[in-house]
Amino acid sequence: MNPVQRTPKLISHVLSSSQPRSTDISHHSPSSTSPSKVYKIGKRMGYSKEGSRWIRRRGPHVTISSLPDEVLLDIFEFCLPPDFEVLRAKTWPKLVHVCQRWRYIIFASPLCLDLRLLCTDWTPVREMLDIWPPLPIQIDYSFVSPRDEDNIMAALEHRNRVRGISLSHITMPLENLVAVMEEPFPELESLSLHKGGTMPVLPNTFLGGSAPPRLGYLSFIGIPFPTLPQFLLSSNDLLYLSLYRIPHSGYISPEAMAMCISALTSLRYLSIGFESPASHPDPTNRRPPPLTRAVLPTLTGFGFRGVSEYVEDLMAQIDAPLLHHLEISFFNRLVFDIQQVPRFIGHAPALTMPYNSAIIGIYDNHVKMTFREKSWSSIHESLSFEILCRAVDWQVSSVAQICNQLSFILSSIDQLGIDNRRGSIRQVDMDDTQWLELLQPFTAVQTLRILSDDIESLVVPALRGLSGELATQVLPALEELQLSGYQASQRYNWPFIIARQHSDHPVVLGKSEQYQ
């Protein structure tokens, strides 16, 4: 078969075209391909650069066979998916089957192209490892069942070649797996273990007792590993650390966690999430905030799920000045006292930018408040808080407590949305004052948007009956009230609307539209 017919679409399109045309090829360039290489590839293929566009020059038709080996190598690097090891490992074998020359070029440059053998679902691993050259190994299983054990164990036997391990929804017995992974894996760069059943506690001898020197990505879901802080002491190159649904058997104290992450000087993303509120600091041993805090110099994203006392004790010991994305999810508490969270946010300039809009979503089992830089249509959410509880009165009370401690953020909010995503939420035992307490800190809101199929739900009953001075004290800057069930032909003789019409801050009614 002609190699052009087996070439990826980009190469066949660019190299096989003989008609002068304007083609934008620069957007195909992966981040790992330098502009100089892109320019060299384009020039060799008979293109010239004019601004941001590549223009096909008139001249002899360029064929694959006329390109030198180093240009073909640049094209291969250009086309292979960057930063996605699994997809990259699936792609390069197609190229080596095109022709003998391509096979020779690719196998002569395994480091340049980051060639890896992919061991995945239904792969006969022992047979594959016998056929291919001794390249690095990438292990990736989406649903690990007992039938996969032999293949996984066969791949792990080559521990000096294993670069990445990703095992998700693990339902097979893991005693054998844990046993074989007590040996060091010196070349391991990424490790992802997600349990699907009962997971034994990882021993302190896991991977030889310390993180591999090249480990850059670590993700555990439901994996108990209480000695993780000691394991990560030497992980200077770790960029991504996600510990989600940590079972109580794998609990790590805030002090140990703070000491652990403060040593990770290259860490960019951190996620800590506990499986249940049973994982919390001992109230009798909680210490006062330290005088000095460890700085996480490269951290840009942080996610947390657990009790408020834990994140308070953790944030009291750290600062992240480059942080620009923060998600916090709390298990329900009667009282939320978060003094350290506002302080932590205040030390990250990107999180203290003026926010223009806030959205409070009422769900069946949680309530979530997100802050956006511009408007409701903006999909970028730098800051969000979530409380895991079912009763609406608890949801409203929890959000009100959080808001009262974030006044420095709420002072710039001019758009507030309240979104009912749980159907009817009328409760006879819910006092209207709870909604008013929630609205009280939003002193700059000019537009209040309420999305609900039931016009009598959410904050409407509490807001509608306000009159006199109280009507101007709640949301004093409000100019427009948008309701999803608003009908222009219907008269809304609400005491609140009438009172505002007779004040210096009248309110108009309108129909709200769904936001993202």
Coordinates of C-alpha atoms in Angstrom, one line a residue:
M1 CA 0.0 0.0 0.0
N2 CA 1.2 3.5 -0.8
P3 CA 2.6 5.1 2.4
V4 CA 0.6 8.2 1.7
Q5 CA -2.6 6.2 2.0
R6 CA -1.6 5.0 5.5
T7 CA -0.3 8.4 6.7
P8 CA -2.2 10.4 9.4
K9 CA -4.7 12.9 7.9
L10 CA -2.4 15.9 8.5
I11 CA 0.6 14.4 6.6
S12 CA -1.5 13.0 3.7
H13 CA -3.3 16.3 3.3
V14 CA -0.2 18.5 3.4
L15 CA 2.2 16.3 1.5
S16 CA -0.2 15.0 -1.2
S17 CA -1.6 18.4 -2.1
S18 CA -0.2 19.8 -5.4
Q19 CA -2.6 22.7 -5.8
P20 CA -1.6 26.2 -4.4
R21 CA -3.8 26.8 -1.4
S22 CA -3.8 28.6 2.0
T23 CA -3.6 26.1 4.8
D24 CA -3.3 26.7 8.5
I25 CA -1.1 24.0 9.8
S26 CA 0.2 25.7 12.9
H27 CA -2.8 24.8 15.0
H28 CA -1.9 21.1 14.6
S29 CA 1.4 21.6 16.4
P30 CA 1.6 20.1 19.9
S31 CA 3.0 22.1 22.7
S32 CA 6.1 19.9 22.8
T33 CA 7.0 20.9 19.2
S34 CA 9.1 24.0 19.0
P35 CA 8.3 26.8 16.5
S36 CA 11.6 26.2 14.7
K37 CA 10.6 22.5 14.0
V38 CA 7.2 23.6 12.7
Y39 CA 8.9 26.1 10.4
K40 CA 11.4 23.4 9.2
I41 CA 8.6 20.9 8.5
G42 CA 6.5 23.5 6.6
K43 CA 9.5 24.7 4.5
R44 CA 10.5 21.1 3.7
M45 CA 6.9 20.4 2.5
G46 CA 6.9 23.3 0.1
Y47 CA 5.2 25.9 2.3
S48 CA 6.1 29.4 3.3
K49 CA 5.0 31.4 6.3
E50 CA 3.1 34.6 5.9
G51 CA 2.0 35.9 9.2
S52 CA 0.1 33.2 11.0
R53 CA -0.7 31.3 7.8
W54 CA 1.2 28.7 5.8
I55 CA 1.0 29.2 2.0
R56 CA 1.7 26.4 -0.5
R57 CA 4.5 27.5 -2.9
R58 CA 4.3 26.6 -6.6
G59 CA 7.0 24.1 -7.5
P60 CA 7.8 20.4 -7.7
H61 CA 5.4 18.1 -5.9
V62 CA 6.8 17.0 -2.5
T63 CA 6.6 13.3 -1.7
I64 CA 7.4 11.4 1.4
S65 CA 10.3 9.6 -0.2
S66 CA 12.0 12.9 -1.0
L67 CA 12.1 14.0 2.7
P68 CA 15.2 13.2 4.7
D69 CA 15.0 11.0 7.8
E70 CA 15.3 13.9 10.3
V71 CA 12.3 15.7 8.7
L72 CA 10.2 12.6 8.8
L73 CA 11.2 12.3 12.5
D74 CA 10.0 15.8 13.1
I75 CA 6.7 15.1 11.3
F76 CA 6.2 12.0 13.5
E77 CA 6.9 14.0 16.6
F78 CA 4.6 16.7 15.2
C79 CA 1.7 14.3 14.8
L80 CA 1.9 12.1 17.9
P81 CA -0.4 13.3 20.6
P82 CA 1.6 15.3 23.2
D83 CA 1.2 14.7 27.0
F84 CA -1.2 11.8 26.5
E85 CA 0.9 8.7 27.0
V86 CA -1.9 6.2 26.4
L87 CA -3.1 7.8 23.2
R88 CA 0.5 8.3 22.0
A89 CA 1.2 4.6 22.7
K90 CA -1.8 3.6 20.6
T91 CA -0.8 5.8 17.7
W92 CA 2.9 5.1 17.0
P93 CA 2.4 1.4 16.1
K94 CA 0.3 2.4 13.2
L95 CA 3.2 4.4 11.8
V96 CA 5.7 1.5 12.0
H97 CA 3.4 -0.6 9.9
V98 CA 3.5 1.8 7.0
C99 CA 6.8 0.8 5.6
Q100 CA 10.3 -0.5 6.5
R101 CA 11.9 3.0 6.3
W102 CA 9.4 4.5 8.7
R103 CA 9.8 1.5 11.1
Y104 CA 13.6 2.0 11.1
I105 CA 13.3 5.8 11.7
I106 CA 10.9 5.3 14.6
F107 CA 12.7 2.5 16.4
A108 CA 16.0 4.5 16.0
S109 CA 14.5 7.4 18.1
P110 CA 12.5 5.9 21.0
L111 CA 13.4 8.6 23.4
C112 CA 12.6 11.5 21.0
L113 CA 9.2 10.0 20.2
D114 CA 8.6 8.7 23.8
L115 CA 7.7 5.3 22.5
R116 CA 5.9 3.0 25.0
L117 CA 4.3 -0.4 24.9
L118 CA 0.6 -0.2 26.0
C119 CA -0.7 -2.9 28.2
T120 CA -4.4 -2.5 28.4
D121 CA -7.7 -4.4 28.6
W122 CA -7.6 -7.7 26.6
T123 CA -3.9 -7.2 25.7
P124 CA -2.0 -10.5 25.7
V125 CA 0.9 -8.9 27.5
R126 CA 3.4 -11.8 27.6
E127 CA 3.0 -12.3 23.8
M128 CA 3.3 -8.6 23.1
L129 CA 6.5 -8.1 25.2
D130 CA 8.1 -11.0 23.3
I131 CA 7.3 -9.5 19.9
W132 CA 8.2 -5.8 20.4
P133 CA 11.6 -4.3 21.3
P134 CA 12.3 -3.7 25.0
L135 CA 10.6 -0.3 25.1
P136 CA 9.1 1.4 28.2
I137 CA 5.8 0.0 29.4
Q138 CA 2.5 1.9 30.0
I139 CA -0.1 0.0 32.0
D140 CA -3.6 1.2 31.6
Y141 CA -6.7 -0.8 32.6
S142 CA -10.2 0.9 32.9
F143 CA -11.9 -2.0 34.7
V144 CA -9.6 -4.3 36.5
S145 CA -11.2 -7.7 37.1
P146 CA -9.7 -11.1 38.1
R147 CA -9.3 -12.0 34.4
D148 CA -6.7 -9.2 34.1
E149 CA -4.5 -10.3 36.9
D150 CA -2.1 -12.5 34.9
N151 CA -1.6 -9.7 32.2
I152 CA -1.0 -7.0 34.8
M153 CA 1.4 -9.2 36.8
A154 CA 3.3 -10.0 33.6
A155 CA 3.7 -6.3 32.9
L156 CA 4.7 -5.4 36.5
E157 CA 7.5 -8.1 36.3
H158 CA 9.4 -5.6 34.1
R159 CA 9.5 -3.0 36.9
N160 CA 12.6 -1.3 35.4
R161 CA 10.7 -0.5 32.2
V162 CA 7.3 0.5 33.7
R163 CA 6.7 4.3 33.1
G164 CA 3.1 4.6 33.9
I165 CA 0.4 2.6 35.9
S166 CA -3.3 3.3 35.8
L167 CA -5.7 0.8 37.3
S168 CA -9.3 1.9 37.7
H169 CA -12.4 0.2 39.2
I170 CA -10.2 -2.5 40.8
T171 CA -12.4 -5.5 41.8
M172 CA -9.7 -8.2 41.7
P173 CA -8.0 -9.4 45.0
L174 CA -5.1 -7.1 45.5
E175 CA -2.8 -9.0 47.8
N176 CA -0.7 -10.3 44.9
L177 CA -0.6 -6.8 43.3
V178 CA 0.4 -5.1 46.5
A179 CA 3.1 -7.8 47.1
V180 CA 4.7 -7.3 43.7
M181 CA 4.6 -3.5 44.0
E182 CA 6.6 -3.6 47.2
E183 CA 9.7 -3.5 45.0
P184 CA 11.1 -0.2 43.6
F185 CA 9.9 1.0 40.2
P186 CA 12.8 3.4 39.4
E187 CA 11.4 4.7 36.0
L188 CA 7.8 5.2 37.1
E189 CA 6.4 8.6 36.1
S190 CA 2.7 8.3 36.8
L191 CA 0.7 6.2 39.2
S192 CA -3.1 6.0 39.4
L193 CA -5.0 3.5 41.5
H194 CA -8.8 3.7 41.8
K195 CA -10.5 1.0 43.9
G196 CA -13.8 -0.6 43.0
G197 CA -14.0 -2.9 46.0
T198 CA -12.2 -3.6 49.3
M199 CA -8.7 -2.2 49.2
P200 CA -6.1 -3.3 51.7
V201 CA -4.0 -0.7 53.5
L202 CA -0.8 0.0 51.4
P203 CA 2.2 -1.0 53.5
N204 CA 5.1 1.4 54.2
T205 CA 7.2 -0.8 51.9
F206 CA 5.0 0.1 48.9
L207 CA 7.3 0.8 45.8
G208 CA 10.3 0.1 48.0
G209 CA 9.2 2.6 50.7
S210 CA 9.7 5.8 48.8
A211 CA 8.3 7.5 45.7
P212 CA 10.2 6.9 42.5
P213 CA 12.5 9.8 41.6
R214 CA 10.7 10.6 38.4
L215 CA 7.2 10.4 39.7
G216 CA 5.2 13.4 38.5
Y217 CA 1.6 12.3 38.7
L218 CA 0.0 10.4 41.6
S219 CA -3.8 9.8 41.9
F220 CA -5.5 7.5 44.6
I221 CA -9.2 7.0 44.9
G222 CA -10.4 5.0 47.9
I223 CA -6.8 3.8 48.6
P224 CA -5.8 3.8 52.3
F225 CA -2.1 4.8 52.6
P226 CA -1.5 6.3 56.0
T227 CA 2.3 6.5 55.5
L228 CA 2.0 8.6 52.4
P229 CA 3.8 11.6 53.9
Q230 CA 6.9 9.5 54.4
F231 CA 6.5 8.0 51.0
L232 CA 6.5 11.4 49.3
L233 CA 9.5 12.9 51.2
S234 CA 11.8 12.6 48.2
S235 CA 9.2 13.5 45.5
N236 CA 10.8 16.8 44.3
D237 CA 9.3 16.5 40.8
L238 CA 5.7 15.6 41.7
L239 CA 3.4 18.0 39.8
Y240 CA -0.1 16.4 40.4
L241 CA -1.3 14.9 43.7
S242 CA -4.9 13.7 44.0
L243 CA -6.1 11.8 47.1
Y244 CA -9.9 11.3 46.8
R245 CA -12.3 9.3 48.9
I246 CA -9.6 8.6 51.5
P247 CA -11.1 5.9 53.8
H248 CA -10.9 6.3 57.5
S249 CA -8.2 3.6 57.6
G250 CA -6.0 5.9 55.6
Y251 CA -6.5 9.1 57.6
I252 CA -3.6 11.5 57.5
S253 CA -3.6 14.4 60.1
P254 CA -3.6 18.0 58.8
E255 CA -0.2 18.5 60.4
A256 CA 1.3 15.5 58.6
M257 CA -0.4 16.5 55.4
A258 CA 0.9 20.1 55.6
M259 CA 4.5 18.8 56.3
C260 CA 4.2 16.5 53.3
I261 CA 3.0 19.0 50.7
S262 CA 5.3 21.7 51.9
A263 CA 8.2 19.5 50.7
L264 CA 6.7 19.2 47.2
T265 CA 8.2 22.3 45.8
S266 CA 7.1 21.6 42.2
L267 CA 3.5 20.7 43.0
R268 CA 0.9 22.4 40.7
Y269 CA -2.3 20.7 41.6
L270 CA -3.5 19.2 44.9
S271 CA -6.8 17.4 45.7
I272 CA -7.6 16.0 49.1
G273 CA -11.0 14.3 49.7
F274 CA -12.2 12.1 52.5
E275 CA -14.8 9.3 52.2
S276 CA -16.8 10.3 55.3
P277 CA -17.0 12.9 58.1
A278 CA -15.5 10.3 60.5
S279 CA -12.1 11.4 59.2
H280 CA -11.6 14.6 61.3
P281 CA -9.0 16.1 63.6
D282 CA -9.1 15.2 67.3
P283 CA -10.7 18.2 68.9
T284 CA -8.7 17.7 72.1
N285 CA -5.4 17.9 70.2
R286 CA -6.0 20.8 67.9
R287 CA -3.2 23.3 68.0
P288 CA -3.2 27.1 67.6
P289 CA -2.1 28.4 64.1
P290 CA 1.7 28.5 63.7
L291 CA 3.5 31.9 63.5
T292 CA 5.0 31.0 60.1
R293 CA 3.5 29.1 57.2
A294 CA 5.0 26.9 54.6
V295 CA 4.7 28.4 51.1
L296 CA 3.7 26.2 48.2
P297 CA 5.4 28.2 45.4
T298 CA 4.0 26.5 42.3
L299 CA 0.5 25.4 43.4
T300 CA -2.2 26.7 41.1
G301 CA -5.1 24.4 41.8
F302 CA -6.5 23.0 45.0
G303 CA -9.6 20.9 45.8
F304 CA -10.8 19.7 49.2
R305 CA -13.6 17.5 50.4
G306 CA -14.0 16.9 54.2
V307 CA -14.9 18.5 57.4
S308 CA -14.3 22.2 57.9
E309 CA -12.0 21.7 60.9
Y310 CA -9.6 19.7 58.7
V311 CA -9.2 22.4 56.0
E312 CA -9.0 25.0 58.7
D313 CA -6.0 23.3 60.4
L314 CA -4.4 22.6 57.1
M315 CA -4.7 26.1 55.7
A316 CA -3.4 27.6 58.9
Q317 CA -0.1 26.0 58.0
I318 CA 0.3 26.8 54.3
D319 CA 0.1 29.6 51.8
A320 CA -0.2 29.3 48.0
P321 CA 0.4 32.7 46.4
L322 CA 0.0 31.5 42.8
L323 CA -3.3 29.7 43.4
H324 CA -6.0 30.6 40.9
H325 CA -8.5 27.7 41.3
L326 CA -10.0 26.6 44.6
E327 CA -12.9 24.1 45.2
I328 CA -14.0 23.3 48.7
S329 CA -16.6 20.7 49.6
F330 CA -17.7 20.4 53.2
F331 CA -19.5 17.6 55.0
N332 CA -22.5 19.1 56.8
R333 CA -22.0 20.9 60.2
L334 CA -24.3 22.8 62.4
V335 CA -21.8 25.6 62.7
F336 CA -19.2 26.6 60.1
D337 CA -16.3 28.6 61.6
I338 CA -13.8 29.2 58.8
Q339 CA -11.4 31.8 59.8
Q340 CA -8.4 30.4 58.0
V341 CA -10.1 29.9 54.7
P342 CA -10.6 33.6 54.0
R343 CA -7.0 34.3 55.1
F344 CA -5.7 31.6 52.8
I345 CA -7.8 33.0 49.9
G346 CA -6.6 36.5 50.7
H347 CA -3.0 35.5 50.3
A348 CA -3.6 34.3 46.7
P349 CA -4.0 37.5 44.5
A350 CA -5.7 35.5 41.7
L351 CA -8.5 34.4 44.0
T352 CA -9.2 37.9 45.4
M353 CA -9.9 39.5 42.0
P354 CA -13.3 41.3 41.9
Y355 CA -15.9 38.7 41.1
N356 CA -19.0 39.9 39.3
S357 CA -21.4 37.0 39.6
A358 CA -22.3 34.3 42.1
I359 CA -24.6 31.3 41.6
I360 CA -26.1 29.3 44.4
G361 CA -27.4 25.9 43.2
I362 CA -29.8 23.9 45.3
Y363 CA -29.5 20.2 44.6
D364 CA -31.0 17.0 46.2
N365 CA -28.0 16.2 48.3
H366 CA -25.9 19.3 48.3
V367 CA -25.8 23.0 47.8
K368 CA -23.1 24.7 45.8
M369 CA -22.0 28.3 45.5
T370 CA -19.7 29.4 42.7
F371 CA -18.1 32.7 41.9
R372 CA -17.3 33.9 38.4
E373 CA -15.1 36.7 37.2
K374 CA -17.6 38.2 34.7
S375 CA -21.1 37.1 34.2
W376 CA -23.3 34.0 34.4
S377 CA -22.4 33.1 30.9
S378 CA -18.7 32.8 31.9
I379 CA -17.7 29.1 32.3
H380 CA -14.5 30.0 34.3
E381 CA -15.1 29.3 38.0
S382 CA -12.1 30.2 40.1
L383 CA -13.7 29.7 43.5
S384 CA -16.5 27.4 44.7
F385 CA -18.0 26.1 48.0
E386 CA -20.2 23.1 48.4
I387 CA -22.0 21.7 51.4
L388 CA -23.1 18.1 51.4
C389 CA -26.6 18.0 53.0
R390 CA -30.1 17.2 51.9
A391 CA -32.5 19.4 54.0
V392 CA -33.1 22.8 52.3
D393 CA -33.1 24.7 55.6
W394 CA -29.6 23.2 56.4
Q395 CA -28.5 24.1 52.9
V396 CA -29.6 27.7 53.2
S397 CA -28.2 28.1 56.7
S398 CA -24.8 26.6 55.7
V399 CA -24.4 28.9 52.7
A400 CA -25.4 31.9 54.8
Q401 CA -22.7 31.1 57.3
I402 CA -20.1 30.8 54.6
C403 CA -21.2 34.0 53.0
N404 CA -21.0 36.0 56.2
Q405 CA -17.3 35.1 56.5
L406 CA -16.5 36.0 52.8
S407 CA -17.7 39.6 52.9
F408 CA -14.5 40.8 51.1
I409 CA -15.5 38.7 48.1
L410 CA -19.2 39.4 48.1
S411 CA -18.7 43.2 48.1
S412 CA -18.1 43.2 44.3
I413 CA -20.9 40.7 43.3
D414 CA -23.5 42.6 41.2
Q415 CA -25.2 39.4 39.7
L416 CA -26.6 36.7 42.0
G417 CA -28.3 33.6 40.7
I418 CA -30.3 31.1 42.8
D419 CA -31.0 27.9 40.9
N420 CA -33.4 25.2 42.1
R421 CA -32.3 21.8 40.7
R422 CA -34.3 19.6 43.0
G423 CA -38.0 20.3 42.1
S424 CA -40.4 21.5 44.8
I425 CA -38.6 22.5 48.0
R426 CA -41.4 24.0 50.0
Q427 CA -41.0 23.3 53.7
V428 CA -43.4 24.3 56.3
D429 CA -40.7 24.2 59.0
M430 CA -38.4 26.6 57.1
D431 CA -38.4 30.2 58.3
D432 CA -38.3 33.0 55.7
T433 CA -35.6 34.7 57.8
Q434 CA -33.1 32.1 56.7
W435 CA -33.4 33.2 53.1
L436 CA -33.1 36.8 54.2
E437 CA -29.9 36.0 56.2
L438 CA -28.5 34.5 53.1
L439 CA -29.2 37.6 51.0
Q440 CA -27.9 40.0 53.7
P441 CA -24.2 40.1 52.7
F442 CA -24.9 40.7 49.0
T443 CA -25.0 44.5 49.4
A444 CA -23.8 45.2 45.8
V445 CA -26.2 42.9 43.9
Q446 CA -28.0 44.7 41.1
T447 CA -29.6 41.7 39.4
L448 CA -31.1 38.7 41.2
R449 CA -31.9 35.8 38.9
I450 CA -34.1 32.9 40.2
L451 CA -34.4 29.8 38.2
S452 CA -37.1 27.4 39.4
D453 CA -40.1 25.6 37.9
D454 CA -42.0 26.5 41.0
I455 CA -42.4 30.2 41.4
E456 CA -43.4 29.7 45.1
S457 CA -40.1 28.0 45.9
L458 CA -36.7 29.3 46.9
V459 CA -36.4 32.8 48.1
V460 CA -39.5 34.2 46.4
P461 CA -42.0 33.8 49.3
A462 CA -39.5 35.4 51.7
L463 CA -38.7 38.3 49.4
R464 CA -42.2 39.0 48.2
G465 CA -43.6 40.0 51.6
L466 CA -40.9 42.5 52.6
S467 CA -42.2 46.0 53.2
G468 CA -41.1 49.3 54.8
E469 CA -37.5 49.8 55.7
L470 CA -36.7 46.1 55.5
A471 CA -37.5 46.1 51.8
T472 CA -34.6 48.5 51.2
Q473 CA -32.2 46.9 53.7
V474 CA -32.2 43.5 51.9
L475 CA -30.3 43.8 48.6
P476 CA -30.2 47.6 48.8
A477 CA -28.6 47.9 45.3
L478 CA -31.1 45.6 43.6
E479 CA -32.4 47.0 40.3
E480 CA -33.8 43.9 38.5
L481 CA -35.5 40.7 39.7
Q482 CA -35.6 38.0 37.1
L483 CA -38.0 35.1 37.5
S484 CA -38.1 31.9 35.4
G485 CA -41.9 31.9 35.6
Y486 CA -42.4 35.6 35.0
Q487 CA -45.4 36.6 32.8
A488 CA -45.4 40.3 31.6
S489 CA -49.2 40.2 31.6
Q490 CA -49.5 39.2 35.2
R491 CA -49.7 41.8 38.0
Y492 CA -47.1 41.3 40.7
N493 CA -48.5 43.4 43.6
W494 CA -45.8 42.3 46.0
P495 CA -45.2 44.5 49.1
F496 CA -41.5 44.3 48.2
I497 CA -42.0 45.6 44.7
I498 CA -44.3 48.4 45.8
A499 CA -42.0 49.4 48.7
R500 CA -39.0 49.6 46.3
Q501 CA -41.0 51.7 43.8
H502 CA -41.5 54.3 46.5
S503 CA -37.8 54.3 47.4
D504 CA -34.7 55.6 45.7
H505 CA -34.0 52.1 44.5
P506 CA -36.9 50.7 42.5
V507 CA -36.9 47.1 41.2
V508 CA -38.2 45.9 37.9
L509 CA -39.3 42.4 37.1
G510 CA -38.1 40.3 34.2
K511 CA -37.9 36.8 32.9
S512 CA -34.7 34.8 33.6
E513 CA -33.0 32.6 31.1
Q514 CA -31.0 29.5 31.8
Y515 CA -27.3 30.1 32.4
Q516 CA -24.5 27.7 32.0

